[in-house]
Tab-separated table of C-alpha atoms in Angstrom:
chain	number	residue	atom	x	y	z
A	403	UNK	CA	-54.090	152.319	24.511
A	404	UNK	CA	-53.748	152.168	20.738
A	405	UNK	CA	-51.306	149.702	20.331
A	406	UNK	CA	-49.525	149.382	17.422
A	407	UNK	CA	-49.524	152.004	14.963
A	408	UNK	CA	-48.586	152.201	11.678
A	409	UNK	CA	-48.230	155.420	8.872
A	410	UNK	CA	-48.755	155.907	6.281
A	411	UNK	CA	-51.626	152.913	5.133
A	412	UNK	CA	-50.633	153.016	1.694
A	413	UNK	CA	-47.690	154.409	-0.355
A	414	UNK	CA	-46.346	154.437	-3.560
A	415	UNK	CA	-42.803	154.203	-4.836
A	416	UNK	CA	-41.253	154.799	-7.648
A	417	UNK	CA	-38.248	152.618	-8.108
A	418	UNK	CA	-35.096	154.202	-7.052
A	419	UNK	CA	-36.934	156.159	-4.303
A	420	UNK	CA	-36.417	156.005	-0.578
A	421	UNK	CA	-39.025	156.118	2.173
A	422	UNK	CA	-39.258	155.072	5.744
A	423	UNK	CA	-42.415	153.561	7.670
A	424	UNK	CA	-42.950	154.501	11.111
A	425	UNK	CA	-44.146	152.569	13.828
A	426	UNK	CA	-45.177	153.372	17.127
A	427	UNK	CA	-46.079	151.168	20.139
A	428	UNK	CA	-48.214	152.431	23.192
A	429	UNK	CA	-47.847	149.042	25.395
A	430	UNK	CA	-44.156	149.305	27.347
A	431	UNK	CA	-43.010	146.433	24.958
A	432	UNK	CA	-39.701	146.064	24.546
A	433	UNK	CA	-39.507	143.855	21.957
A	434	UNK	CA	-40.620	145.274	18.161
A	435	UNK	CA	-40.110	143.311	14.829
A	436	UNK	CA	-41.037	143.709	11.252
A	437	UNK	CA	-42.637	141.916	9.113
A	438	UNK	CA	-43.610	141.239	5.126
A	439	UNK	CA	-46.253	139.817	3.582
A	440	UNK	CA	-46.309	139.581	-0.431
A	441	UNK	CA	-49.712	138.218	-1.526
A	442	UNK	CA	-50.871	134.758	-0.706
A	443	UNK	CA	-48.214	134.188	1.524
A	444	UNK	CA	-47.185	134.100	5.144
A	445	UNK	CA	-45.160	136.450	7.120
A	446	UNK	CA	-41.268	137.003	6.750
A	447	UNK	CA	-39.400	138.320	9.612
A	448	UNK	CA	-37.170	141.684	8.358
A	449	UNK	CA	-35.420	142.742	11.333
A	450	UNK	CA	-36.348	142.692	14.786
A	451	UNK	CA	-35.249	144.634	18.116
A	452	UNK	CA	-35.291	143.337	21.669
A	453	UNK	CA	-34.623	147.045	23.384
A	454	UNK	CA	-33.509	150.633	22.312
A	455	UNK	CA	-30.494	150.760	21.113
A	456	UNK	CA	-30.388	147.164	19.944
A	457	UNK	CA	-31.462	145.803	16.548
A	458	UNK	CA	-31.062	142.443	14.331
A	459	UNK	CA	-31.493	140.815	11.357
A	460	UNK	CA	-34.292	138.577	10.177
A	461	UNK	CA	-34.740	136.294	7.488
A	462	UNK	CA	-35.211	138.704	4.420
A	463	UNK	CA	-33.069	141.982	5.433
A	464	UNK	CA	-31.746	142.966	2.407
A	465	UNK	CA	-32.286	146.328	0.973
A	466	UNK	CA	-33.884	147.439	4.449
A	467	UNK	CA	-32.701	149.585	7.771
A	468	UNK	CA	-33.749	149.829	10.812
A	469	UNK	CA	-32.981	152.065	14.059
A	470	UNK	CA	-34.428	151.855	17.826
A	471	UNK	CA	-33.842	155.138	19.524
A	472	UNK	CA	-36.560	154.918	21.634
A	473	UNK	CA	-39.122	152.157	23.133
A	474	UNK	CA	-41.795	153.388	21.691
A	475	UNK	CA	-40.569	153.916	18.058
A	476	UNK	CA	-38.799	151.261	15.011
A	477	UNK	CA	-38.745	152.808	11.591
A	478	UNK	CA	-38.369	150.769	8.772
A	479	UNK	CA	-36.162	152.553	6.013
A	480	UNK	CA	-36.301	150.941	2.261
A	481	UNK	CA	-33.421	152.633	0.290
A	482	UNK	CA	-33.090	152.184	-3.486
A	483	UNK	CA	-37.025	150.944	-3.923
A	484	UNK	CA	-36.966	147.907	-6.078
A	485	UNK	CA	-40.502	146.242	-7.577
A	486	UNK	CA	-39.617	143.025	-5.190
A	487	UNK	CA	-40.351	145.475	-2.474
A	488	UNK	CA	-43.975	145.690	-3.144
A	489	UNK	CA	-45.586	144.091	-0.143
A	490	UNK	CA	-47.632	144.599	2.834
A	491	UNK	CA	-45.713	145.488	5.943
A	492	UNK	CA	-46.893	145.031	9.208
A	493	UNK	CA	-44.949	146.050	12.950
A	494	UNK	CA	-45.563	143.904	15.611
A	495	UNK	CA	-44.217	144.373	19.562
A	496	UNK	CA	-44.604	141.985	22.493
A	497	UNK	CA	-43.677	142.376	26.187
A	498	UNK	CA	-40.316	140.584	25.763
A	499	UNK	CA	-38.657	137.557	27.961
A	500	UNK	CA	-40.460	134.845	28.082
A	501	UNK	CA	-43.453	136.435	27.380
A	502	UNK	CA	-43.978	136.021	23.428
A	503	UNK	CA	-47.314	137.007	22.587
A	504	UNK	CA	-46.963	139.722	19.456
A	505	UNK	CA	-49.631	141.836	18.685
A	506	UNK	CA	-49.476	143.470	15.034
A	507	UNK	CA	-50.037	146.896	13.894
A	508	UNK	CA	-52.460	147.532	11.185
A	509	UNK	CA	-50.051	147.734	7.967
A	510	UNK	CA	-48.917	149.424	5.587
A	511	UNK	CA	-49.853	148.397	1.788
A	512	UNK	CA	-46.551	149.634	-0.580
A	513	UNK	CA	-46.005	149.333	-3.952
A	514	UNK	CA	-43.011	150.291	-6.386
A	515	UNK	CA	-43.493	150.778	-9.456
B	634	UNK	CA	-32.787	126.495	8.315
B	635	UNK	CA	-36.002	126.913	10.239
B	636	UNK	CA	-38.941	125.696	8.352
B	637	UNK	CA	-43.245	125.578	9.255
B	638	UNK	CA	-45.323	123.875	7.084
B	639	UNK	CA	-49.128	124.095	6.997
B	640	UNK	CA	-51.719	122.499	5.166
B	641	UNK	CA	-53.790	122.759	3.554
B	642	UNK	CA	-53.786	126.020	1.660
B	643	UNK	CA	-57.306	125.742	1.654
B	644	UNK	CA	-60.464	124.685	3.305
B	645	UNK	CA	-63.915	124.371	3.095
B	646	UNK	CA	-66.462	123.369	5.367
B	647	UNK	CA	-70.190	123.576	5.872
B	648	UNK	CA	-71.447	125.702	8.351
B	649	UNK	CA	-71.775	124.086	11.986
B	650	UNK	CA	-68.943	121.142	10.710
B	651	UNK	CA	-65.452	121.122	12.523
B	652	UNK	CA	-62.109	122.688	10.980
B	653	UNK	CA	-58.560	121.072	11.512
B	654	UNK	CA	-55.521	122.904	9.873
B	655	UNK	CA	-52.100	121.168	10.779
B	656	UNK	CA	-48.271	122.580	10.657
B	657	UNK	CA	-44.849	120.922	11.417
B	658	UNK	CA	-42.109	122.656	12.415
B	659	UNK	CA	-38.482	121.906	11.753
B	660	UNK	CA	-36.638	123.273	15.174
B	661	UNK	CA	-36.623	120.714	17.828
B	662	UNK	CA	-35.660	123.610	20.376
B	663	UNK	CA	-38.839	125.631	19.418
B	664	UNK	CA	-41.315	125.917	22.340
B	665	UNK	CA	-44.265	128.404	21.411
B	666	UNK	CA	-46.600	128.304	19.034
B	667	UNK	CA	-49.241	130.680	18.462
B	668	UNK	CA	-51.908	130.710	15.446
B	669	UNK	CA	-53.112	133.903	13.776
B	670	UNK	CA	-56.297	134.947	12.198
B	671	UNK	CA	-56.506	137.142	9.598
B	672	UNK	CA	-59.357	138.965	8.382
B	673	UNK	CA	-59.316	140.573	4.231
B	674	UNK	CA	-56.992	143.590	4.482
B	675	UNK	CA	-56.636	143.401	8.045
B	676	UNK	CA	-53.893	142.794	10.385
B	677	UNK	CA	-53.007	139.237	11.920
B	678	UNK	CA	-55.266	138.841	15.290
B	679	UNK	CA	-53.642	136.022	17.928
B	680	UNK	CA	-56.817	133.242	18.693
B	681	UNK	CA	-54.580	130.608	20.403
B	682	UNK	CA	-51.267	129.828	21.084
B	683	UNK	CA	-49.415	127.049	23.490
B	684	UNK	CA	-46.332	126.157	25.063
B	685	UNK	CA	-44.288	123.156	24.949
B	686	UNK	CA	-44.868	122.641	28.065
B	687	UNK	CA	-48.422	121.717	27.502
B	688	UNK	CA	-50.315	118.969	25.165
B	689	UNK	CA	-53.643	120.759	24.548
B	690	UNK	CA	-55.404	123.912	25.125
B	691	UNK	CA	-58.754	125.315	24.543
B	692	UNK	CA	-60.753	128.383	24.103
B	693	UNK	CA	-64.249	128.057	23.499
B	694	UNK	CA	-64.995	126.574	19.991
B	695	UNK	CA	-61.050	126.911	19.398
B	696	UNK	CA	-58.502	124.272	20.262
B	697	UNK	CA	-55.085	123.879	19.242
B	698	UNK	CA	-53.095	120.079	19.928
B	699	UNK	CA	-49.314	119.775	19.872
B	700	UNK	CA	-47.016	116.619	19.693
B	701	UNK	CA	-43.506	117.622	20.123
B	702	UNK	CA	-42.074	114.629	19.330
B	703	UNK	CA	-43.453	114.213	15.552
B	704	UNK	CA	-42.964	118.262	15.588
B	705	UNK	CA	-46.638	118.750	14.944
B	706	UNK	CA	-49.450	121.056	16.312
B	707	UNK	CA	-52.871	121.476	14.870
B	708	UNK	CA	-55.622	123.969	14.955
B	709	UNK	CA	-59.126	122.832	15.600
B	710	UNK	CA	-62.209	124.653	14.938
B	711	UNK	CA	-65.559	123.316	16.381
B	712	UNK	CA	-69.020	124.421	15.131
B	713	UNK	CA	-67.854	126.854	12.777
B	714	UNK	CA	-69.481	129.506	11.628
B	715	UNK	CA	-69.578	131.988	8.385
B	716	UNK	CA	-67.342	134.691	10.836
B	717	UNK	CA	-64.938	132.007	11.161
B	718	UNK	CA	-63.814	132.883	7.834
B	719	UNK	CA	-60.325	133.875	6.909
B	720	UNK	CA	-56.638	133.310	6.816
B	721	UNK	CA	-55.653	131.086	9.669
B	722	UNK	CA	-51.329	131.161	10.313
B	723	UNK	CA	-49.409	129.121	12.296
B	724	UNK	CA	-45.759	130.019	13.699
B	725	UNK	CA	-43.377	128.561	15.997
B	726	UNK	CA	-40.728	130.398	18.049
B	727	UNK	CA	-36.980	129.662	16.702
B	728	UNK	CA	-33.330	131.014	17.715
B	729	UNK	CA	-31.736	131.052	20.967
B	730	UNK	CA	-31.991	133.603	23.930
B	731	UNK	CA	-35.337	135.071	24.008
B	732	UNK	CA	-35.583	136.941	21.152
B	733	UNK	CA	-39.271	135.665	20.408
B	734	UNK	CA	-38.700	135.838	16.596
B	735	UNK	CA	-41.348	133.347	15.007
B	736	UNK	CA	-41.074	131.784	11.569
B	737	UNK	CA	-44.913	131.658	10.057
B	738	UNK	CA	-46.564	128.963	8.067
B	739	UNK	CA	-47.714	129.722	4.984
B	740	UNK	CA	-51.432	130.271	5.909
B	741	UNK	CA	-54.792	128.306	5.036
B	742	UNK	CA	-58.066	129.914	3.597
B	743	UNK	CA	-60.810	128.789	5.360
B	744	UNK	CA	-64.575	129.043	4.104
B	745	UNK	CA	-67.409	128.859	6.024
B	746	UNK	CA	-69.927	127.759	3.645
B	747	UNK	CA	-73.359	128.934	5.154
């Protein structure tokens, strides 16, 4: 199993630009959220989904998208980059129900310049 | 809204002394709580986490305490060591349903001091 996976590691924006980070989970989870963390700071939920097909908001949505075609897969799309964007991302998936352990994919380091 | 504090920011401790880092939560209906570690430029690795259900767990030299009624839970660290090092996060579970969203504390450096 590899888990979660996360491309690309590191990217950089220039303001105005649009990208999308991919994330890919190997574990039958069926629930995937993601996550930002600016530097110093803890995690903020962006949007989360609890199956395919199904997707929500979390506490700091704006200026991101989000999609769930499959169980495996939630892309993150960032329209419009904006310098507030610049932040560590990280995916995270868990089993789903009442079983809330979330396991984290390795990140992806973006800045917009 | 849904609030976890932690503190403190930071911590340092001599090698082989005990750790304690401590979060309150703001959600009366929350009822999981898990605490992350993270490494320098890694991602966040799950050490412990506990249910409302329960009062205490442990795991080795890791232990984590939780009073629901003050809305408090605590990490504690015995005999640390210079590996112990990092970013330790709390979280608590929030919202209705089972969505298992968490809202995360704002983390606490720990140093190992050899």
């Amino acid at each position: 199993n590899a888990g979660v996976t996360q491309t690309p590691k590191f990217r950089i924006l220039k303001i105005g630009q649009s990208m999308t980070l991919q994330c890919t989970q190997d574990m039958n989870h069926n629930y995937m959220y993601w996550y930002r963390q600016d530097p110093g700071m803890g995690l903020k939920l962006i949007y989360y989904s609890v199956g395919a097909g199904i997707t929500d908001k979390g506490e700091v949505p704006n200026g991101y998208n989000v999609s769930r075609s499959t169980t495996e897969d939630f892309p993150l799309r960032l329209e419009l980059a904006a310098p507030s964007q610049t932040s560590v991302y990280f995916c995270a998936s868990s089993y789903g129900g009442t079983t809330y352990e979330q396991y984290f994919g390795p990140g992806t380091r973006l800045t917009v310049t | 809204g849904e609030n976890v504090e932690q503190h403190p920011s930071t911590l340092s401790v001599q090698e082989g002394d005990s750790a304690v880092i401590k979060c309150t939560y703001s959600d009366s209906a929350s009822n999981y709580f898990p605490w992350y570690k993270q490494e320098l430029g890694k991602r966040p690795q799950l050490i412990i986490d506990i249910r409302s259900n329960v009062g205490e767990k442990k795991d080795q030299r890791i232990a984590v305490t939780l009073n629901k009624t003050a809305k408090h839970f605590s990490l504690h660290i015995t005999e640390t060591q210079p590996e112990d090092s990092a970013v330790y996060f709390c979280a608590a579970r929030y919202g209705s349903g089972n969505t298992g969203k968490l809202i995360f504390g704002q983390g606490t450096t720990l140093q190992v001091k050899p």
